[in-house]
Amino acid sequence: MRVLIVKTSSMGDVIHTLPALTDALEHIPSIRFDWVVEEGFSQIPTWHRAVDRVIPVAIRRWRKNWFRHDIRAERRHFYQQLTSIHYDAIIDAQGLIKSAALITRKSRGTKHGLDWQSAREPLASWWYTHTYRMSKQQHAVEKIRALFAESLGYQKPTTQGDYAIAQHFVRNLPDDANQYLVFLHATTRDDKHWPESAWESLIDAVTARGMSVKLPWGSPVEYQRAVRLAEGRSNVEVLPKLSLSEVATQLAGARGVVSVDTGLSHLTAALDRPNITLYGPTDPLLIGGYGKNQYVIKGQPEGKMSEIEPVQVLEKLNSISCL
């Protein structure tokens, strides 16, 4: 059985889809998946053993110059790949008009997706052959697992979902594996940032106990923040610019991770690493870390990141044996 997945972005949403593939493989051992995903996240599906082919799409980049000659050529090549196979099932787990109209509609096969009341953008359901109603009051991972189960005709397991990608990195861990913490300090929204002074206090506390810290980054702004956090501090490493796979390798080797609400926090969860995620205004119940060894500290009482004290994080790190 060959199935096409349409789940293009964001990083966390793509990662949240992986346990559904594991479920499907357990119930249908012969199943194989192709996956349409935004080019920036195209490495992620390759880490799962059930994925045969990744079809990168670049809607985010294309829409800036939609009618330019080279962009039109890229789109033609994408649609050639998309329509080269007639699939037994197409599962649109994105639930957006953009993905449904530009991708799912043009793919070949029976199309499955969330119904009018369940999709993030209800009009997307017009392009599906079969639609399913899912409760919005459940974690995103469980919602996608339920969609796959309905679409492919098996009962959703009651056990916790398995991302099944941690083993991909076990054979190539860093030489200093289990001897460092990773602090994921970067996120997209200002109100999800933890104050730099709080990060500095935490870094000072953990390095005083002999633990080293690694700071990844993805943009010039994030790099400058990492440099400021590391300045004048021993046992703190600002990592070089890394690919997503290389970041995953560093996360897989970490003794533990402290993160803000960011896609890399979900990647940490998928790698089964102990992870303390700091939440301000966002709700961790529906989109928070899912998996083994995932812990939440939320700003109280007003849901502000500044309400989280470094000593709270330090105590949690100690209680989960990361120090």
Coordinates of C-alpha atoms in Angstrom, one line a residue:
M1 CA 0.0 0.0 0.0
R2 CA 1.4 3.4 -1.0
V3 CA 0.2 6.5 0.7
L4 CA 1.0 10.2 0.1
I5 CA 1.2 12.5 3.1
V6 CA 0.6 16.2 2.7
K7 CA 2.0 17.9 5.8
T8 CA 4.2 20.7 4.7
S9 CA 5.0 22.8 7.8
S10 CA 5.8 24.0 10.4
M11 CA 8.7 22.0 12.0
G12 CA 6.7 21.1 15.0
D13 CA 3.7 20.0 12.9
V14 CA 5.8 17.9 10.7
I15 CA 7.4 16.2 13.7
H16 CA 4.0 15.6 15.3
T17 CA 3.0 13.5 12.2
L18 CA 5.7 10.9 12.8
P19 CA 3.9 8.8 15.4
A20 CA 1.0 8.2 13.0
L21 CA 3.4 6.6 10.5
T22 CA 4.6 4.3 13.2
D23 CA 1.0 3.3 14.0
A24 CA 0.2 2.6 10.4
L25 CA 3.4 0.5 9.9
E26 CA 2.5 -1.6 12.9
H27 CA -1.0 -2.3 11.5
I28 CA -0.1 -2.5 7.8
P29 CA 3.5 -3.8 7.6
S30 CA 3.6 -3.4 3.8
I31 CA 2.7 0.3 3.9
R32 CA 5.1 2.8 2.4
F33 CA 4.8 6.6 2.4
D34 CA 5.7 9.5 0.2
W35 CA 5.6 12.9 1.9
V36 CA 5.1 16.4 0.5
V37 CA 6.9 18.8 2.9
E38 CA 8.4 22.3 2.8
E39 CA 12.0 22.2 1.5
G40 CA 13.4 23.5 4.8
F41 CA 12.0 20.5 6.7
S42 CA 12.7 17.8 4.0
Q43 CA 15.3 16.0 6.1
I44 CA 12.7 15.1 8.8
P45 CA 10.6 12.5 7.0
T46 CA 13.8 10.7 5.8
W47 CA 14.5 9.7 9.4
H48 CA 11.5 7.4 9.6
R49 CA 11.8 3.9 8.2
A50 CA 8.3 3.9 6.6
V51 CA 9.1 6.8 4.2
D52 CA 10.3 6.0 0.7
R53 CA 10.2 9.4 -1.0
V54 CA 10.2 13.0 0.1
I55 CA 8.7 15.5 -2.4
P56 CA 10.0 19.0 -1.3
V57 CA 7.7 21.9 -2.0
A58 CA 8.6 25.6 -1.7
I59 CA 5.4 27.5 -1.4
R60 CA 6.8 29.9 1.2
R61 CA 9.6 30.9 -1.3
W62 CA 7.6 30.6 -4.5
R63 CA 4.9 33.0 -3.4
K64 CA 7.4 35.9 -3.3
N65 CA 8.0 35.6 -7.1
W66 CA 5.2 33.3 -8.2
F67 CA 5.3 34.2 -11.9
R68 CA 9.1 34.4 -12.4
H69 CA 10.4 32.0 -15.0
D70 CA 12.6 29.8 -12.8
I71 CA 9.9 29.6 -10.1
R72 CA 7.4 28.4 -12.7
A73 CA 9.9 25.8 -13.8
E74 CA 10.3 24.6 -10.2
R75 CA 6.5 24.3 -9.9
R76 CA 6.3 22.2 -13.1
H77 CA 8.9 19.9 -11.8
F78 CA 7.1 19.6 -8.4
Y79 CA 3.8 18.7 -10.1
Q80 CA 5.5 16.1 -12.3
Q81 CA 6.8 14.4 -9.2
L82 CA 3.5 14.8 -7.4
T83 CA 1.4 13.2 -10.2
S84 CA 3.9 10.5 -11.2
I85 CA 2.2 7.9 -8.9
H86 CA -1.4 7.0 -8.3
Y87 CA -1.7 6.5 -4.6
D88 CA -3.9 4.1 -2.7
A89 CA -4.6 7.0 -0.2
I90 CA -3.7 10.6 0.1
I91 CA -3.8 12.0 3.7
D92 CA -3.9 15.8 4.0
A93 CA -2.8 16.4 7.6
Q94 CA -2.3 20.1 7.0
G95 CA -5.9 21.2 6.9
L96 CA -5.3 24.5 5.1
I97 CA -6.8 25.9 1.9
K98 CA -3.4 26.5 0.4
S99 CA -2.2 22.9 0.8
A100 CA -5.5 21.4 -0.2
A101 CA -5.9 23.5 -3.4
L102 CA -2.3 23.5 -4.6
I103 CA -1.2 20.0 -3.6
T104 CA -3.9 17.6 -2.4
R105 CA -6.4 18.5 -5.2
K106 CA -3.8 17.8 -7.9
S107 CA -2.5 14.5 -6.5
R108 CA -3.8 11.2 -7.8
G109 CA -5.8 9.0 -5.5
T110 CA -8.5 8.9 -2.9
K111 CA -8.1 12.0 -0.6
H112 CA -8.6 12.0 3.1
G113 CA -8.7 14.9 5.5
L114 CA -10.4 16.6 8.4
D115 CA -14.0 17.7 8.0
W116 CA -15.4 21.2 8.0
Q117 CA -15.5 21.5 11.8
S118 CA -12.1 20.0 12.4
A119 CA -9.8 21.5 9.8
R120 CA -7.8 24.6 10.7
E121 CA -9.3 26.2 7.6
P122 CA -12.8 24.7 7.0
L123 CA -12.9 25.3 3.3
A124 CA -9.9 22.9 2.9
S125 CA -12.3 20.0 3.4
W126 CA -14.0 20.7 0.0
W127 CA -11.1 19.0 -1.8
Y128 CA -11.2 15.7 0.2
T129 CA -13.0 12.6 -0.9
H130 CA -13.5 11.4 2.7
T131 CA -13.6 13.7 5.7
Y132 CA -13.4 12.9 9.4
R133 CA -14.4 14.8 12.6
M134 CA -11.7 15.0 15.3
S135 CA -11.9 16.6 18.7
K136 CA -9.9 19.8 18.9
Q137 CA -9.4 19.2 22.6
Q138 CA -6.6 16.7 22.2
H139 CA -2.9 17.0 21.5
A140 CA -1.9 17.5 17.9
V141 CA -0.1 14.2 17.8
E142 CA -3.2 12.3 18.9
K143 CA -5.3 14.2 16.4
I144 CA -3.1 13.2 13.5
R145 CA -2.8 9.6 14.8
A146 CA -6.7 9.4 14.8
L147 CA -6.8 10.9 11.2
F148 CA -4.4 8.2 9.9
A149 CA -6.3 5.5 11.7
E150 CA -9.7 6.6 10.2
S151 CA -8.1 7.1 6.7
L152 CA -6.4 3.7 6.6
G153 CA -8.9 1.6 8.4
Y154 CA -7.5 0.5 11.7
Q155 CA -8.1 1.3 15.4
K156 CA -5.9 4.0 16.8
P157 CA -3.7 2.5 19.5
T158 CA -4.3 3.6 23.1
T159 CA -0.6 3.5 23.9
Q160 CA 1.6 6.6 23.7
G161 CA 2.8 7.4 20.1
D162 CA 6.3 6.5 19.0
Y163 CA 8.2 8.9 16.7
A164 CA 10.6 6.1 15.9
I165 CA 13.4 8.3 14.8
A166 CA 15.7 8.3 17.8
Q167 CA 17.5 5.1 16.6
H168 CA 18.4 6.9 13.4
F169 CA 21.0 9.0 15.4
V170 CA 22.2 6.5 18.0
R171 CA 25.1 5.2 15.8
N172 CA 26.6 8.7 15.2
L173 CA 26.4 10.5 18.6
P174 CA 29.0 13.2 19.4
D175 CA 32.1 12.2 21.2
D176 CA 31.0 14.1 24.3
A177 CA 27.5 12.6 24.4
N178 CA 25.8 12.7 27.7
Q179 CA 28.3 15.3 29.1
Y180 CA 26.5 18.5 28.1
L181 CA 23.2 20.3 28.1
V182 CA 21.6 22.1 25.1
F183 CA 19.8 25.3 25.7
L184 CA 17.3 26.2 22.9
H185 CA 17.1 29.9 23.5
A186 CA 15.6 31.0 20.1
T187 CA 12.0 31.3 19.0
T188 CA 9.9 33.3 16.6
R189 CA 7.7 35.5 18.9
D190 CA 9.0 38.0 21.4
D191 CA 6.5 37.0 24.1
K192 CA 7.9 33.4 23.9
H193 CA 11.5 34.4 24.7
W194 CA 13.0 33.9 28.1
P195 CA 14.9 37.0 29.3
E196 CA 18.7 36.8 28.5
S197 CA 19.4 37.6 32.2
A198 CA 17.5 34.4 33.2
W199 CA 19.5 32.3 30.7
E200 CA 22.7 33.8 32.0
S201 CA 21.8 32.9 35.6
L202 CA 20.9 29.4 34.6
I203 CA 24.1 29.0 32.6
D204 CA 26.2 30.2 35.5
A205 CA 24.4 27.8 37.9
V206 CA 24.9 24.6 35.7
T207 CA 28.4 25.4 34.7
A208 CA 29.3 25.9 38.3
R209 CA 28.3 22.3 38.9
G210 CA 30.7 21.1 36.1
M211 CA 28.2 20.7 33.3
S212 CA 28.9 22.2 29.9
V213 CA 26.3 24.0 27.7
K214 CA 25.9 24.1 24.0
L215 CA 24.0 26.9 22.2
P216 CA 22.6 26.3 18.7
W217 CA 21.3 29.1 16.5
G218 CA 19.7 29.5 13.1
S219 CA 19.7 33.2 12.2
P220 CA 22.1 36.1 12.6
V221 CA 20.0 37.5 15.5
E222 CA 20.0 34.1 17.2
Y223 CA 23.8 33.9 16.7
Q224 CA 24.3 37.2 18.4
R225 CA 22.2 36.2 21.3
A226 CA 24.2 33.0 21.7
V227 CA 27.4 34.9 21.6
R228 CA 26.2 37.3 24.3
L229 CA 25.1 34.3 26.5
A230 CA 28.5 32.6 26.1
E231 CA 30.6 35.7 26.5
G232 CA 33.1 35.4 29.4
R233 CA 31.7 32.0 30.4
S234 CA 33.7 28.8 30.4
N235 CA 32.2 25.5 29.4
V236 CA 29.7 27.3 27.1
E237 CA 30.0 26.5 23.3
V238 CA 28.3 28.5 20.6
L239 CA 27.7 25.8 18.0
P240 CA 28.6 26.5 14.3
K241 CA 25.9 26.9 11.7
L242 CA 24.4 23.4 11.5
S243 CA 21.9 21.5 9.2
L244 CA 18.8 20.2 10.8
S245 CA 20.3 16.7 10.9
E246 CA 23.4 18.0 12.6
V247 CA 21.3 19.9 15.2
A248 CA 19.4 16.6 15.8
T249 CA 22.7 14.8 16.4
Q250 CA 23.7 17.3 19.0
L251 CA 20.2 17.0 20.7
A252 CA 20.4 13.3 20.6
G253 CA 23.7 13.3 22.5
A254 CA 22.6 15.8 25.2
R255 CA 22.2 14.8 28.8
G256 CA 19.2 17.1 28.8
V257 CA 17.7 20.2 27.1
V258 CA 16.1 23.4 28.2
S259 CA 14.0 25.1 25.6
V260 CA 11.5 27.8 24.8
D261 CA 8.5 27.0 22.7
T262 CA 10.1 26.3 19.4
G263 CA 10.2 23.6 16.7
L264 CA 13.5 22.3 18.0
S265 CA 11.8 21.5 21.3
H266 CA 9.5 19.2 19.5
L267 CA 12.5 17.6 17.8
T268 CA 14.0 17.0 21.2
A269 CA 10.9 15.2 22.2
A270 CA 11.0 13.1 19.1
L271 CA 14.5 12.1 20.0
D272 CA 13.4 10.9 23.5
R273 CA 15.8 13.3 25.3
P274 CA 14.9 14.8 28.7
N275 CA 13.5 18.3 27.9
I276 CA 12.2 21.1 30.0
T277 CA 10.2 23.5 27.9
L278 CA 9.4 27.0 29.2
Y279 CA 6.0 28.3 28.3
G280 CA 4.5 31.8 28.5
P281 CA 1.3 32.7 26.6
T282 CA 1.0 29.4 24.6
D283 CA -0.9 26.4 25.8
P284 CA 1.3 23.3 26.2
L285 CA -1.8 21.0 26.6
L286 CA -2.6 20.9 22.9
I287 CA 0.8 21.6 21.2
G288 CA 3.4 21.1 23.9
G289 CA 6.1 18.5 24.1
Y290 CA 4.8 15.0 23.5
G291 CA 6.7 11.9 24.4
K292 CA 9.1 10.5 27.0
N293 CA 10.8 12.7 29.6
Q294 CA 9.0 15.9 28.6
Y295 CA 8.5 18.5 31.3
V296 CA 6.7 21.9 31.3
I297 CA 7.4 25.1 33.4
K298 CA 4.8 27.7 32.7
G299 CA 4.9 31.4 33.7
Q300 CA 2.4 32.0 36.5
P301 CA 0.1 33.7 37.2
E302 CA -0.1 35.8 34.0
G303 CA 1.5 33.4 31.5
K304 CA 4.6 35.6 31.1
M305 CA 8.0 34.2 30.4
S306 CA 9.6 36.6 32.8
E307 CA 7.6 34.9 35.6
I308 CA 9.8 31.8 35.3
E309 CA 12.7 31.9 37.7
P310 CA 16.1 30.2 36.9
V311 CA 16.0 28.4 40.2
Q312 CA 12.8 26.6 39.1
V313 CA 14.6 25.3 36.0
L314 CA 17.7 24.4 38.0
E315 CA 15.6 22.4 40.5
K316 CA 13.9 20.5 37.7
L317 CA 17.2 19.7 36.0
N318 CA 18.4 18.3 39.3
S319 CA 15.3 16.3 39.9
I320 CA 15.5 14.6 36.5
S321 CA 19.2 13.7 37.0
C322 CA 20.5 16.1 34.3
L323 CA 23.1 17.6 36.7

